[in-house]
XYZ file of C-alpha atoms in Angstrom:
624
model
C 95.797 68.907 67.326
C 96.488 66.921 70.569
C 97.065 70.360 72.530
C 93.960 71.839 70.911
C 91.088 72.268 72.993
C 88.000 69.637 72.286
C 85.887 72.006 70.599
C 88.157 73.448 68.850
C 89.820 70.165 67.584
C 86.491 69.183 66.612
C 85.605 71.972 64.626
C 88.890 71.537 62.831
C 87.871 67.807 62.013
C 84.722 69.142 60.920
C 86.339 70.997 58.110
C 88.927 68.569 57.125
C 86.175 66.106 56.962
C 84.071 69.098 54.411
C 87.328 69.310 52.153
C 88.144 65.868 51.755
C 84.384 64.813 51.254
C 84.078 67.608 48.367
C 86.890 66.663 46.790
C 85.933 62.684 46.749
C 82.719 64.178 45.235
C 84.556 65.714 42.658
C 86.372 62.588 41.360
C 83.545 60.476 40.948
C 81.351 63.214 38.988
C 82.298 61.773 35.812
C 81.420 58.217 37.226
C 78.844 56.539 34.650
C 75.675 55.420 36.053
C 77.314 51.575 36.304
C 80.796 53.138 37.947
C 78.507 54.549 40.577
C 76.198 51.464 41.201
C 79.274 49.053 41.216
C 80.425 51.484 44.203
C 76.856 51.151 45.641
C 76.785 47.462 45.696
C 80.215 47.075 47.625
C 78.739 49.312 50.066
C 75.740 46.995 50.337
C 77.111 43.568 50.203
C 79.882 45.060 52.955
C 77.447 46.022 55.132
C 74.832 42.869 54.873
C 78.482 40.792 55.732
C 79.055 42.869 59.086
C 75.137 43.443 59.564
C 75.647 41.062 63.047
C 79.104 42.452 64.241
C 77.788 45.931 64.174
C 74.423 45.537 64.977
C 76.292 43.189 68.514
C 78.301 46.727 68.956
C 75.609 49.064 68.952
C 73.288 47.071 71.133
C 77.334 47.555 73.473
C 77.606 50.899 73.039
C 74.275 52.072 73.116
C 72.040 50.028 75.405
C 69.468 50.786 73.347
C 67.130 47.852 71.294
C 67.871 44.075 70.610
C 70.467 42.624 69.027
C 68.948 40.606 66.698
C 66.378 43.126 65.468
C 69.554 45.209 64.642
C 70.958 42.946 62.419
C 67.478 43.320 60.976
C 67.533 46.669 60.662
C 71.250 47.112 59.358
C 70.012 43.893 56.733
C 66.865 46.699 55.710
C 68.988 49.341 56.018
C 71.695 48.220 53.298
C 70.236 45.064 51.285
C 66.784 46.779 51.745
C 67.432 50.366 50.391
C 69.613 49.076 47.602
C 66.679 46.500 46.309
C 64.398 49.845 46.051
C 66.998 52.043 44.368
C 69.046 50.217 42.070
C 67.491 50.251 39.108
C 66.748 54.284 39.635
C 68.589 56.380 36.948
C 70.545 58.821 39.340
C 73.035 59.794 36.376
C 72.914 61.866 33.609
C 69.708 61.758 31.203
C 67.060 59.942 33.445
C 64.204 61.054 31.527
C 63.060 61.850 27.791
C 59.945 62.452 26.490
C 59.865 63.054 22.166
C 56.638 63.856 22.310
C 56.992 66.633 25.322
C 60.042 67.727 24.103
C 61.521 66.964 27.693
C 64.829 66.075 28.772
C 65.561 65.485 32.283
C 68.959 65.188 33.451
C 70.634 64.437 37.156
C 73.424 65.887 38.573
C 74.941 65.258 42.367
C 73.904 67.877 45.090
C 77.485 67.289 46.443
C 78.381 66.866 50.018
C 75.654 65.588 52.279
C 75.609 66.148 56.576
C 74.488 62.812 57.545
C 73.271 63.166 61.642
C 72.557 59.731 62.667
C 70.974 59.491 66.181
C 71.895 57.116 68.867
C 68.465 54.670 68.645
C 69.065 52.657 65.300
C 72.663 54.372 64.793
C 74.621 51.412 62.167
C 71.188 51.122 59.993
C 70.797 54.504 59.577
C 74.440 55.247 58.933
C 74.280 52.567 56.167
C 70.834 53.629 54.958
C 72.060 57.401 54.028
C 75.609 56.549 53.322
C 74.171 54.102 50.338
C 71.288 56.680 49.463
C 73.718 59.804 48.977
C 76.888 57.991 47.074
C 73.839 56.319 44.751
C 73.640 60.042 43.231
C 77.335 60.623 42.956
C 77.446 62.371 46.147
C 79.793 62.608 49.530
C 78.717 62.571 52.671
C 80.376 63.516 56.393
C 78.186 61.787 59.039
C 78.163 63.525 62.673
C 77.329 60.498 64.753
C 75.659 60.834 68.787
C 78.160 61.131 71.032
C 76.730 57.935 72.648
C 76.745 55.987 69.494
C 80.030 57.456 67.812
C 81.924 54.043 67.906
C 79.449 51.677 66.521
C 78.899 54.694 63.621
C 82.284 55.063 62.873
C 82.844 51.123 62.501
C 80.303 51.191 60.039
C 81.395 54.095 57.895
C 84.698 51.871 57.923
C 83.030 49.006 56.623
C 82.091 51.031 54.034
C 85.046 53.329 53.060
C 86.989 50.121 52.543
C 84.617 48.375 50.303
C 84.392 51.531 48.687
C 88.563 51.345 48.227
C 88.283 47.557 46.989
C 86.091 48.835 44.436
C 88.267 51.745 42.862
C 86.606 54.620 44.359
C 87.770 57.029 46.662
C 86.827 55.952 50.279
C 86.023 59.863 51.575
C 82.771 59.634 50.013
C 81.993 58.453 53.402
C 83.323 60.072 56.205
C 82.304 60.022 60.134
C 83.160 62.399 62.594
C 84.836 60.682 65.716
C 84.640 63.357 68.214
C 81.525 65.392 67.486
C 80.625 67.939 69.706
C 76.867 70.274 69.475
C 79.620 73.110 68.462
C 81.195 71.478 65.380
C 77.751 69.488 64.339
C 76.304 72.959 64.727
C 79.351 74.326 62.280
C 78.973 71.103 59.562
C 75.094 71.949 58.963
C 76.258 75.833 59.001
C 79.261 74.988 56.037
C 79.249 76.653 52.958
C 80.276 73.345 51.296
C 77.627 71.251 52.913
C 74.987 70.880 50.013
C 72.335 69.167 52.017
C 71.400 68.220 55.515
C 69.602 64.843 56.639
C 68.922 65.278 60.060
C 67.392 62.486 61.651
C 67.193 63.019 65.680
C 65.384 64.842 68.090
C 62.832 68.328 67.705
C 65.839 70.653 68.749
C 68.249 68.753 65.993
C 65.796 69.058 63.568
C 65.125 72.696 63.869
C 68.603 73.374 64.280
C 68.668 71.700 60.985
C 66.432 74.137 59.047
C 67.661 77.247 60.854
C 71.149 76.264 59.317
C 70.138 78.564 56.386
C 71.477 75.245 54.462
C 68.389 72.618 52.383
C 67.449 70.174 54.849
C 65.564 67.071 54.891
C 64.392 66.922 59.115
C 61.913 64.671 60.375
C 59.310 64.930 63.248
C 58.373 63.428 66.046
C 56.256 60.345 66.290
C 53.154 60.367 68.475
C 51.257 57.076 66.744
C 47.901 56.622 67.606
C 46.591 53.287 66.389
C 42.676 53.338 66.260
C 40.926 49.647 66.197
C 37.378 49.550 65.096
C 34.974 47.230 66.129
C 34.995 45.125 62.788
C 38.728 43.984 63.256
C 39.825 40.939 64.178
C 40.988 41.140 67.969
C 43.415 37.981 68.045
C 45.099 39.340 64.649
C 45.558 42.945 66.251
C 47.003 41.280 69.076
C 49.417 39.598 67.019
C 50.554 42.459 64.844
C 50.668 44.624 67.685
C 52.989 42.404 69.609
C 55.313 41.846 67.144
C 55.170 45.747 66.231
C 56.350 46.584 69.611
C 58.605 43.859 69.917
C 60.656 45.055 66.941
C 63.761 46.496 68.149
C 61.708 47.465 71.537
C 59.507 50.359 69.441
C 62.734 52.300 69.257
C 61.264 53.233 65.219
C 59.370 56.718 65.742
C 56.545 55.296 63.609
C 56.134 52.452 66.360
C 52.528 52.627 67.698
C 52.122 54.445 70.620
C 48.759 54.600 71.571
C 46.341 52.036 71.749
C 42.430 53.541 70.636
C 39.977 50.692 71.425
C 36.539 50.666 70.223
C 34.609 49.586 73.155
C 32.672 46.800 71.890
C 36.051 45.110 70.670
C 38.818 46.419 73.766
C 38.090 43.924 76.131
C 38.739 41.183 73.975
C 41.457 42.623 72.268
C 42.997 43.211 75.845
C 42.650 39.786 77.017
C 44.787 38.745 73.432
C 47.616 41.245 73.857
C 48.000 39.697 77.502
C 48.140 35.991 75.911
C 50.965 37.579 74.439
C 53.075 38.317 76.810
C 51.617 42.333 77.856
C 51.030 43.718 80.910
C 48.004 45.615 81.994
C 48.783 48.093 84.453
C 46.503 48.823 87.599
C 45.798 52.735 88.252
C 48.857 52.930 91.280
C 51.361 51.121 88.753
C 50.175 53.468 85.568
C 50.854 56.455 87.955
C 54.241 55.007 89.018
C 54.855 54.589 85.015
C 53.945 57.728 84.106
C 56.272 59.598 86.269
C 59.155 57.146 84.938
C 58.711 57.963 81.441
C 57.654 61.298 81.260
C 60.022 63.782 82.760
C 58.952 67.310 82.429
C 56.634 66.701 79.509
C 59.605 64.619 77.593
C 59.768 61.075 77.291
C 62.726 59.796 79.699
C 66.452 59.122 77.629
C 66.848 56.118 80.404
C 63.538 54.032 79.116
C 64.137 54.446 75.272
C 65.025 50.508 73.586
C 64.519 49.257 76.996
C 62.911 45.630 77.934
C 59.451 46.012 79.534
C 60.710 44.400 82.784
C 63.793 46.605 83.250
C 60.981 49.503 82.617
C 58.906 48.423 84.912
C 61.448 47.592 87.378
C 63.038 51.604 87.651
C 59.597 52.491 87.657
C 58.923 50.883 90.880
C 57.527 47.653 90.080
C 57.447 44.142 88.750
C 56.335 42.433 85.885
C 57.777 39.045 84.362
C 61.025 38.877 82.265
C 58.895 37.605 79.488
C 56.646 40.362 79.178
C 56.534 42.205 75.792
C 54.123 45.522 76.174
C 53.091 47.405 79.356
C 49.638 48.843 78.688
C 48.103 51.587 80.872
C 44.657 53.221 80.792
C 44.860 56.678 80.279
C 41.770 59.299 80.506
C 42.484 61.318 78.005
C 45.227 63.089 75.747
C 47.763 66.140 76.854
C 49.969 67.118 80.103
C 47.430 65.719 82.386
C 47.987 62.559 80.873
C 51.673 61.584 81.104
C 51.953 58.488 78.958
C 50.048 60.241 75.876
C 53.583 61.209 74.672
C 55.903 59.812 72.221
C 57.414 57.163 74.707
C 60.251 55.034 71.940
C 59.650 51.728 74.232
C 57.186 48.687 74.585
C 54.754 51.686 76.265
C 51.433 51.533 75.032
C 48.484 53.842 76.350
C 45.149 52.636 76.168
C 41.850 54.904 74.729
C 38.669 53.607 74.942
C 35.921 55.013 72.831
C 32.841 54.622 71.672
C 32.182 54.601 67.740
C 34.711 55.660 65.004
C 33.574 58.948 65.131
C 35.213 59.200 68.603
C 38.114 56.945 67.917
C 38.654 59.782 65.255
C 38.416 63.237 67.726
C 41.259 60.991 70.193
C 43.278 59.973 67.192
C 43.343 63.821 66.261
C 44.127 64.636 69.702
C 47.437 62.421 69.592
C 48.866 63.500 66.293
C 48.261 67.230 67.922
C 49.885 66.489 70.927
C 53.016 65.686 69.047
C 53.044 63.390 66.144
C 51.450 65.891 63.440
C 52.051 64.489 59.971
C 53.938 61.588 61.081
C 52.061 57.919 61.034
C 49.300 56.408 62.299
C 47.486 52.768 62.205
C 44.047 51.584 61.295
C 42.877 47.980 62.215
C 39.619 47.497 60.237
C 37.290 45.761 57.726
C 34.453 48.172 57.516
C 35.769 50.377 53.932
C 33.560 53.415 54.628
C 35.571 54.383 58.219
C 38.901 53.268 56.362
C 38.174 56.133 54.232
C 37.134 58.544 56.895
C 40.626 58.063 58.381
C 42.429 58.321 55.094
C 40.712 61.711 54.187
C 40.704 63.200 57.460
C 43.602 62.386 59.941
C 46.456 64.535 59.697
C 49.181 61.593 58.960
C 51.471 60.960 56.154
C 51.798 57.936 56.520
C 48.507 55.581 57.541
C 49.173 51.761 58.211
C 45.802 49.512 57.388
C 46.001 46.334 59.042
C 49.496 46.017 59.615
C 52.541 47.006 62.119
C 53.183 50.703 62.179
C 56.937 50.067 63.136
C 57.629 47.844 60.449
C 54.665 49.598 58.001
C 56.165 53.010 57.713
C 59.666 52.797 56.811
C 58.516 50.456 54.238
C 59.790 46.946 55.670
C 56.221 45.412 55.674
C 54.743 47.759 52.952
C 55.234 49.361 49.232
C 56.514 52.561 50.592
C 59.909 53.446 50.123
C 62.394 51.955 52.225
C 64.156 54.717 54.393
C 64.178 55.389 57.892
C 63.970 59.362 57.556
C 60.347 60.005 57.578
C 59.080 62.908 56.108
C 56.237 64.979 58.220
C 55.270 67.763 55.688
C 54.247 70.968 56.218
C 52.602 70.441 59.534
C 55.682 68.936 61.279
C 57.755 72.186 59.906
C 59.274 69.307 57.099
C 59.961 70.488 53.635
C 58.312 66.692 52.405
C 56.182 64.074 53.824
C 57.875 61.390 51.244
C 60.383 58.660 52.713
C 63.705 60.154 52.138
C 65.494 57.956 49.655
C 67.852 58.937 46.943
C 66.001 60.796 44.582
C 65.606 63.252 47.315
C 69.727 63.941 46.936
C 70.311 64.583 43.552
C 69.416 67.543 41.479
C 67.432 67.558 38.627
C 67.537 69.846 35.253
C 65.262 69.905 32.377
C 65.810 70.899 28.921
C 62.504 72.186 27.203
C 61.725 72.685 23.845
C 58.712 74.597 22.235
C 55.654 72.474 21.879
C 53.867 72.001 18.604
C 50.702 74.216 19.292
C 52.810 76.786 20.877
C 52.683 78.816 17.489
C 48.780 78.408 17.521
C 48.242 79.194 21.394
C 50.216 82.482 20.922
C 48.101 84.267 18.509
C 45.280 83.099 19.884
C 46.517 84.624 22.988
C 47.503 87.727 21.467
C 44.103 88.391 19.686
C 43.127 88.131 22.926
C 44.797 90.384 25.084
C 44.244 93.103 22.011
C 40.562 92.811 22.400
C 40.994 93.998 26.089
C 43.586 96.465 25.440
C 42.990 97.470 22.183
C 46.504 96.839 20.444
C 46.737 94.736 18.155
C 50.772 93.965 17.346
C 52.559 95.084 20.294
C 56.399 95.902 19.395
C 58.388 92.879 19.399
C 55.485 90.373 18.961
C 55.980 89.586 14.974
C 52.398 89.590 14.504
C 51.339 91.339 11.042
C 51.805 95.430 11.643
C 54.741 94.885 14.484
C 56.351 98.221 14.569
C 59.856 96.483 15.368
C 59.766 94.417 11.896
C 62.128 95.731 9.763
C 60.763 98.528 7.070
C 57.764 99.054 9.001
C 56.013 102.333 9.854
C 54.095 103.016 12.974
C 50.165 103.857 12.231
C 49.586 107.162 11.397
C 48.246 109.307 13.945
C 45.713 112.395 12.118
C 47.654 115.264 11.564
C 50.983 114.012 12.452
C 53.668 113.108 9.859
C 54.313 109.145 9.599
C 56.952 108.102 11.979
C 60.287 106.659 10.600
C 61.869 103.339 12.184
C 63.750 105.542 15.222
C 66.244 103.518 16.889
C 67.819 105.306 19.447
C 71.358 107.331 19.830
C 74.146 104.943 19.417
C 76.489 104.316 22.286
C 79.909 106.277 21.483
C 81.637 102.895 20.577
C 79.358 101.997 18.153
C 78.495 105.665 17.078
C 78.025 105.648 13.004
C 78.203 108.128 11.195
C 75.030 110.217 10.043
C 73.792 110.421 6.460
C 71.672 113.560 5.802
C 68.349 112.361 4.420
C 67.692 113.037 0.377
C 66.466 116.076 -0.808
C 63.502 116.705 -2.868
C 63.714 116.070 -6.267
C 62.422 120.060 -6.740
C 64.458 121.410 -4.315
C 67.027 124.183 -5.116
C 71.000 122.313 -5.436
C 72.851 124.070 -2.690
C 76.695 123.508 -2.104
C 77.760 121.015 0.788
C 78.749 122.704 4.494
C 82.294 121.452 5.707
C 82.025 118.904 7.741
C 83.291 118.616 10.750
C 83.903 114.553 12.280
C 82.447 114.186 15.450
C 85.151 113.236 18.106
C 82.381 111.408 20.255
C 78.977 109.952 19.545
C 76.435 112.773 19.925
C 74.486 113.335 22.919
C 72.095 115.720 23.840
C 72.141 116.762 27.334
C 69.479 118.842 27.630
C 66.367 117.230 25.389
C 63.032 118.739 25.211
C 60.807 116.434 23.490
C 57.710 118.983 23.715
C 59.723 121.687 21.350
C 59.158 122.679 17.866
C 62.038 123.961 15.738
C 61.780 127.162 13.628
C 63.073 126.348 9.865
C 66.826 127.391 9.212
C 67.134 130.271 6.382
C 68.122 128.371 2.897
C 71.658 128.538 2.530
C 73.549 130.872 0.448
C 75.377 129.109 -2.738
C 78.794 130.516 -1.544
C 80.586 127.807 0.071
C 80.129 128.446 4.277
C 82.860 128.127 6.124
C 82.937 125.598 9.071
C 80.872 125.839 12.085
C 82.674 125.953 15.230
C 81.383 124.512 18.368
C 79.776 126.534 20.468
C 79.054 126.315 24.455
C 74.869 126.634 23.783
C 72.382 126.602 21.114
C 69.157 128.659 21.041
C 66.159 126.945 20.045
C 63.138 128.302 19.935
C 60.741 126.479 21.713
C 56.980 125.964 20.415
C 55.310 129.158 22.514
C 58.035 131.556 21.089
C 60.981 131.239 23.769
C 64.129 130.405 23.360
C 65.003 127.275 24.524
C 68.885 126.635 25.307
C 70.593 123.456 24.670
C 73.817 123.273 26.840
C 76.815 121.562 24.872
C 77.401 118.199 25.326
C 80.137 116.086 23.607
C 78.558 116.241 20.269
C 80.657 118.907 18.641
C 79.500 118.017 14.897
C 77.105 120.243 12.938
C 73.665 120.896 13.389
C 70.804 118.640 12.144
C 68.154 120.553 9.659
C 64.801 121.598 10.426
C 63.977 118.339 8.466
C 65.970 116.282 10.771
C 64.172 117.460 13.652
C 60.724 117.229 12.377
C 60.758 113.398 11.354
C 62.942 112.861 14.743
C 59.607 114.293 16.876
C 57.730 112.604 14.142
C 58.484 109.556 14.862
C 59.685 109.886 19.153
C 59.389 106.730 21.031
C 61.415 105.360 23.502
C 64.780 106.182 21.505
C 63.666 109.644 20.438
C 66.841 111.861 21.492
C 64.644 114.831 22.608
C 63.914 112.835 25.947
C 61.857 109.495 26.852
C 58.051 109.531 25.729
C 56.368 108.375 28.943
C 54.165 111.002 30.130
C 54.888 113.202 27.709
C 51.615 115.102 26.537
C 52.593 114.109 22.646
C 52.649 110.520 23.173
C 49.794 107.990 21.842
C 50.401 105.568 24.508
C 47.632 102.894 21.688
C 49.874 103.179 18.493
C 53.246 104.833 19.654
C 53.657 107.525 17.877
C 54.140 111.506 18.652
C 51.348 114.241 17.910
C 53.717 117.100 18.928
């Protein structure tokens, strides 16, 4: 391994990682529901003990956020998830309904592909780890390169705790040398069940081209609209603290400000009691080429304090500032700061009604944060309404801090920080990934009590537009498949016996002449000669008549022999020839024949029925 080249030796830890993870998987999948959440709640109490340690190391590693809003997060991200998901049945029968008839039942997925991005790297680790052992699950996490240290600490906080609690400690496993190759290869692996991919657009769609499920997210472009009937100092407030939380580095923190104009100047003159920054037009300009590079938001600015920001960007603002603000004219590429910027960045929207608020709001979401979040800071119910009907987010924050609001910190919504986008992010959900989301569901069904009732009512009537009334197979009164019964006679055509087909030659039986009349003249038995095989007639002609066979003599006959072809005269006259098949036996009677044509449907050894000229396609039966 130590002569291997990097990729390589990372691809090979890839798969070593796959096999060890399945077979953890494999020795917990008889875990009860109370094995599984005693391995859950070592995980959890592990990581709330090294919550500060880690969150100290990734603030190290990374650069990215504030230390003590990481030990926040990894606190929400372990003690958080767990309070949301413990009592959820993720085992066996989760569900029953007597009345229904309905059993539901969970099963594990198996091994997960964790891909945990550098901006909030130990919470999310913890977060997914917890959510995919929870359903009896494994899962190999493929850490940033620039965050691979502080990830793999935490996945050993857990793997021990794990161990302490009997279990086997590669339900979690991290990667320590990922490369784009080998992450590329664990969301490609045949043994990889599902993918949570939280990172950037490329990851994500990397994700769902894997041909493997995946759970992606989107990006975050958060417009936060604030009508005229909200309270300007409590915006300010919420706002601040919002963007203050871990330095925005949360893809559901706000990131653009939409001011109704009879409320933005004294909502402006707040957020600056606060500690933000209003930018003049030559400082916005310098800011905008900062964090925007090429139409991307800058790696260098993401988690960053506003001062340092300000500072690379070419000028100064205090230490203590907490938001830089900056008018911008519009939304798209000629507006550089309209784009998801994860940093105490705020662009500023004035407008002029709700209506208006709600075209720029649009605009936002469009230019990048489709299905995501947005905010809402208003009394007036009506416009609350017209935002929650109309804007094209999944998740919409009344009142309260996006950052916090949309992973479900300061809300009801399910704790997670991989936020679904739905269908018009290219997501497969727009729930909060949690654990339900990782385990598989069956259902066992029985008939309900009407079901009896619905079907004939449905049968009487689909033979009122088709015209027949006991289809074969459908045990309704007259069913031509019910044993003994004859098919409706057709005028002029002798009732049809209860055909069944040719036998296969392994379950050929052997045929019993049908009675004669009780008038008709005794004759002495042919010899008989055993069929070798089961008869089969390889050249039928469904559409032929058979001339009667001359009464036999009352000498004994001697045996028929085989022979390679049979003449059979065919209804205009002709002689017909049947080739010999395997069928070597004797010949069946005129009788034979006539009930067999009788009575053809789809086993009638002359041929098939369909589109034969004979066939009464309403009752089944054969005018030939």
């Amino acid at each position: 391994m130590r002569d291997l080249d990097p990729d390589l030796r990372a691809l090979q830890e890839m798969r070593d990682a796959v096999r060890r993870a399945k077979e953890a998987c494999k020795a917990i999948s008889s875990y009860t529901q109370a094995q599984t959440d005693r391995l859950c709640e070592a995980m959890v109490q592990a990581g709330v003990a090294a919550a500060a340690d880690l969150a100290r190391l990734a603030v190290e590693e990374t650069g990215i956020g504030r230390v003590h809003y990481k030990i926040l997060k990894n606190l929400f991200g372990s003690e958080g998830t767990w309070a949301s998901i413990k009592d959820e049945k993720t085992v066996g029968v989760i569900s029953r309904d007597e009345r229904k008839g309905l059993v539901e039942v969970a099963t594990a997925s198996g091994v997960i592909a964790g891909i945990v991005p550098t901006t909030n790297p130990t919470s999310t680790a913890l977060f997914k780890a917890i959510i995919s052992v929870k359903g009896r699950n494994s899962i190999v996490i493929s850490p940033h390169p620039r965050a691979r240290r502080c990830i793999g600490e935490t996945v050993e906080v857990l793997r021990r705790a794990i161990e302490r609690a009997g279990g086997p400690p590669d339900l979690v496993i991290a990667l320590s040398n990922p490369t784009i190759e080998s992450t590329g290869a664990l969301m490609k692996h045949r043994d990889v069940a599902i993918i949570l991919a939280t990172g950037g657009e490329g990851l994500v769609h990397a994700a769902y081209s894997s041909g493997r499920p995946a759970y992606g997210v989107g990006p975050g472009n958060v417009p936060l609209y604030v009508d005229r009937s909200a309270d300007p100092k409590e915006v300010a407030r919420i706002v601040v603290s919002s963007q203050s939380f871990d330095n925005a580095t949360f893809c559901c923190s706000e990131q653009a400000l939409v001011l109704d104009a009879p409320i933005a100047d004294r909502l402006l003159k707040e957020l600056q009691a606060r500690g933000a920054y209003l930018c003049n037009e030559s400082e916005t300009q310098l800011l905008g080429r900062h964090c925007n590079k090429g139409g991307m938001m800058n790696a260098d600015v993401v988690g960053q304090d506003p001062w340092k920001i300000a500072r690379a960007a070419g000028f100064e603002v205090p230490v203590e500032t907490t938001i830089l603000l900056a008018h911008q004219g519009g939304v798209g590429t000629d507006w550089p700061l309209s784009i998801e910027i994860l940093c105490p960045v705020l662009s500023v929207h004035l407008v002029d009604g709700w209506e208006e608020g709600c075209k720029t709001c649009w605009d936002v979401l469009k230019f990048g944060g489709l299905g995501h979040t947005m905010g809402i800071h208003c009394r007036d119910q009506a416009v609350l309404e017209q935002f929650m009907l109309e804007k094209p987010a999944n998740r919409i924050i009344v009142n309260g801090p996006t950052s916090q609001g949309a992973v479900g910190y300061s809300t009801s919504l399910d704790p997670s920080v991989s936020l679904g986008c739905g269908p018009q992010a290219g997501n497969i959900t727009s729930d909060n990934i949690t654990a339900r989301h990782l385990i598989n569901v069956k259902r066992a069904a029985a008939p309900t009590r009407d079901w009896e009732e619905r079907a004939v009512r449905d049968h009487a009537r689909a033979a009122a537009l088709g015209g027949e009334a006991a289809p074969r197979g459908s045990g309704l009164p007259g069913d031509p498949a019910l044993g003994g019964a004859v098919r409706p006679a057709v005028a002029g055509a002798p009732a049809a016996p209860a055909w069944t087909g040719n036998a296969t030659h392994q379950s050929v039986k052997k045929h019993v002449p049908p009675a004669p009349p009780a008038n008709a003249p005794k004759v002495q038995a042919a010899a008989k000669v055993a069929p070798k095989s089961a008869p089969v007639f390889t050249r039928p002609n469904a559409a032929a008549t058979v001339a009667p066979r001359p009464a036999a003599k009352s000498t004994p006959a001697p045996a028929p022999r085989p022979a390679p072809a049979a003449h059979v005269p065919s209804a205009s006259g002709a002689s017909a020839t049947r080739t010999a098949g395997p069928y070597a036996g004797g010949s069946l009677s005129s009788g034979d024949i006539q009930r067999l044509i009788a009575g053809a449907g789809a086993g009638c050894p002359l041929g098939p029925c369909k589109g034969c000229p004979h066939h009464s396609v309403t009752t089944g039966a054969c005018t030939a």
